[in-house]
Amino acid sequence: MTPAGGTTVQDHVALAEIELCGELIIAASAADEERLSQDRIDEVLMGFAR
């Protein structure tokens, strides 16, 4: 939704956090184990940072 002035407002930090959460959700849904290990979480987050 755009403000009344017609410009879009983006919070780049919030958008990045949402993308990180999405990557973790995708990794968790594809995992065989019940929970992601700390190593797997680190792997997902480091892959996102590249």
Tab-separated table of C-alpha atoms in Angstrom:
chain	number	residue	atom	x	y	z
A	1	MET	CA	0.000	0.000	0.000
A	2	THR	CA	1.333	3.427	-0.840
A	3	PRO	CA	0.970	6.469	1.387
A	4	ALA	CA	-1.363	9.300	0.342
A	5	GLY	CA	1.597	11.222	-1.124
A	6	GLY	CA	2.171	8.519	-3.708
A	7	THR	CA	5.638	7.462	-2.555
A	8	THR	CA	6.459	4.008	-1.251
A	9	VAL	CA	8.185	3.572	2.058
A	10	GLN	CA	10.461	0.609	2.547
A	11	ASP	CA	12.159	-0.528	5.707
A	12	HIS	CA	15.171	-2.364	4.308
A	13	VAL	CA	16.103	-3.893	7.668
A	14	ALA	CA	12.616	-5.310	8.130
A	15	LEU	CA	12.605	-6.670	4.578
A	16	ALA	CA	15.968	-8.383	5.149
A	17	GLU	CA	14.699	-9.940	8.393
A	18	ILE	CA	11.605	-11.234	6.608
A	19	GLU	CA	13.787	-12.785	3.900
A	20	LEU	CA	15.982	-14.441	6.555
A	21	CYS	CA	12.928	-15.883	8.271
A	22	GLY	CA	11.685	-17.172	4.945
A	23	GLU	CA	14.992	-18.918	4.258
A	24	LEU	CA	14.891	-20.562	7.686
A	25	ILE	CA	11.284	-21.684	7.164
A	26	ILE	CA	12.183	-23.223	3.805
A	27	ALA	CA	15.176	-25.026	5.336
A	28	ALA	CA	13.074	-26.274	8.253
A	29	SER	CA	10.337	-27.579	5.981
A	30	ALA	CA	12.891	-29.494	3.904
A	31	ALA	CA	14.709	-30.961	6.928
A	32	ASP	CA	14.344	-34.596	7.917
A	33	GLU	CA	14.858	-33.878	11.611
A	34	GLU	CA	12.319	-32.220	13.896
A	35	ARG	CA	14.517	-29.177	14.526
A	36	LEU	CA	17.318	-27.558	12.599
A	37	SER	CA	20.715	-27.973	14.186
A	38	GLN	CA	22.678	-24.863	15.041
A	39	ASP	CA	25.135	-25.810	12.300
A	40	ARG	CA	22.332	-25.985	9.715
A	41	ILE	CA	20.930	-22.639	10.852
A	42	ASP	CA	24.380	-21.087	10.514
A	43	GLU	CA	24.738	-22.642	7.056
A	44	VAL	CA	21.408	-21.201	5.904
A	45	LEU	CA	22.154	-17.743	7.290
A	46	MET	CA	25.701	-17.646	5.908
A	47	GLY	CA	24.409	-18.705	2.485
A	48	PHE	CA	21.899	-15.875	2.582
A	49	ALA	CA	24.582	-13.299	3.453
A	50	ARG	CA	26.563	-14.048	0.277
